C-alpha positions as a Python dict, from the first residue, in 0.01 Angstrom:
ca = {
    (1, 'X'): (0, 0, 0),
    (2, 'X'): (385, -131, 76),
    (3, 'X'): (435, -413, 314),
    (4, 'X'): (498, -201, 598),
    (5, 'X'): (172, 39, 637),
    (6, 'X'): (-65, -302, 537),
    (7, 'X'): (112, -475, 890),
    (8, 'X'): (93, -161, 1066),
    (9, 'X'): (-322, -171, 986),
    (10, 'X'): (-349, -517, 1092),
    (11, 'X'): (-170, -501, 1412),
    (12, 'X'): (-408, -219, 1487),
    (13, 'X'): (-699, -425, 1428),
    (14, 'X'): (-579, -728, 1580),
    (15, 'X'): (-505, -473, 1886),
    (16, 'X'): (-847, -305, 1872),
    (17, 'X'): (-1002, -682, 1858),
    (18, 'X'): (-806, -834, 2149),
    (19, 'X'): (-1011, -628, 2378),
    (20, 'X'): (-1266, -845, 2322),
    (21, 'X'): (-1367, -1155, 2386),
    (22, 'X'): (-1224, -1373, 2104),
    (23, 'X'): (-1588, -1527, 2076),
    (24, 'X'): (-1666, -1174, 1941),
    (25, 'X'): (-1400, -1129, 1696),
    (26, 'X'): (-1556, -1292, 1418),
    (27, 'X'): (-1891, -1013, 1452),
    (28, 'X'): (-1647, -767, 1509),
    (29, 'X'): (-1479, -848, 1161),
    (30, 'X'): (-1782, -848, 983),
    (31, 'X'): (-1957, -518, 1099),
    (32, 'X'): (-1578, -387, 1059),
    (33, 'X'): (-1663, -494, 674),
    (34, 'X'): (-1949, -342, 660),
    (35, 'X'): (-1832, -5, 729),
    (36, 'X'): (-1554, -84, 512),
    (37, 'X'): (-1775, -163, 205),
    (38, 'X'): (-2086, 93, 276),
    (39, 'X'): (-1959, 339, 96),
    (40, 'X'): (-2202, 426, -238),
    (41, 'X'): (-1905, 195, -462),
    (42, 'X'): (-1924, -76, -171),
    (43, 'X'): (-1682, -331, -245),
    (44, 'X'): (-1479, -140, -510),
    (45, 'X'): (-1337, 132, -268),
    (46, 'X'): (-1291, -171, -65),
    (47, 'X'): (-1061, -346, -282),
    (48, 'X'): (-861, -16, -355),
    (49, 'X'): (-848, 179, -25),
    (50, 'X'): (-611, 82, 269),
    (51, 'X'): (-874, -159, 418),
    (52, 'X'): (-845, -375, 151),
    (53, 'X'): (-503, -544, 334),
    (54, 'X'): (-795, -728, 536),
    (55, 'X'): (-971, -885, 267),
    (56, 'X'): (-792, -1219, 350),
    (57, 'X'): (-923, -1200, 712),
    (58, 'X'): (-1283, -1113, 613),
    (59, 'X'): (-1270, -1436, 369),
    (60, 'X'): (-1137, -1592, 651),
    (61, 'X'): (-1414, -1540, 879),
    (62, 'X'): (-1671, -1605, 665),
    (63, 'X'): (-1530, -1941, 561),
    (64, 'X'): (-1536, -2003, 979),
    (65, 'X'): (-1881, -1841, 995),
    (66, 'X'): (-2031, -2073, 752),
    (67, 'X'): (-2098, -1841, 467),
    (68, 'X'): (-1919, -1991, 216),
    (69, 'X'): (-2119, -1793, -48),
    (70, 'X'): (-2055, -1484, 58),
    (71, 'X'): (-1645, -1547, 78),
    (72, 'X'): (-1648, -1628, -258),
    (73, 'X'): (-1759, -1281, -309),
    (74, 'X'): (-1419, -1154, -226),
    (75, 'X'): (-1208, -1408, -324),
}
């Protein structure tokens, strides 16, 4: 995806999210990624598809979340 369309996707998120408390941001993120990886290839058609411009936010949230293990998934 060029530049422009992966900024365009992550304003919208960070839009959707600011109508929440940002206490809830980091559960928003994750169930976020898991609709974005439930799909019968999971994470492959999440590192391919246009959702994959988040993967550096859903590493970062799990790094914050304590889940160290499952960050190094993605990364």
């Amino acid at each position: 995806m060029e530049a422009e369309g992966a900024e365009r996707l992550k304003a919208a998120l960070s839009r959707g999210l600011e109508t929440y408390p940002p206490k809830e941001w980091p559960i928003l993120m994750l169930a976020a990624a898991d609709n974005w990886t439930n799909a019968p290839d999971g994470l492959l058609i999440f590192f391919v598809l246009p959702n994959s411009v988040f993967v550096d936010d859903l590493i970062a949230v799990l790094d914050a979340e304590g889940l160290a293990a499952h960050a190094a998934l993605p990364r």
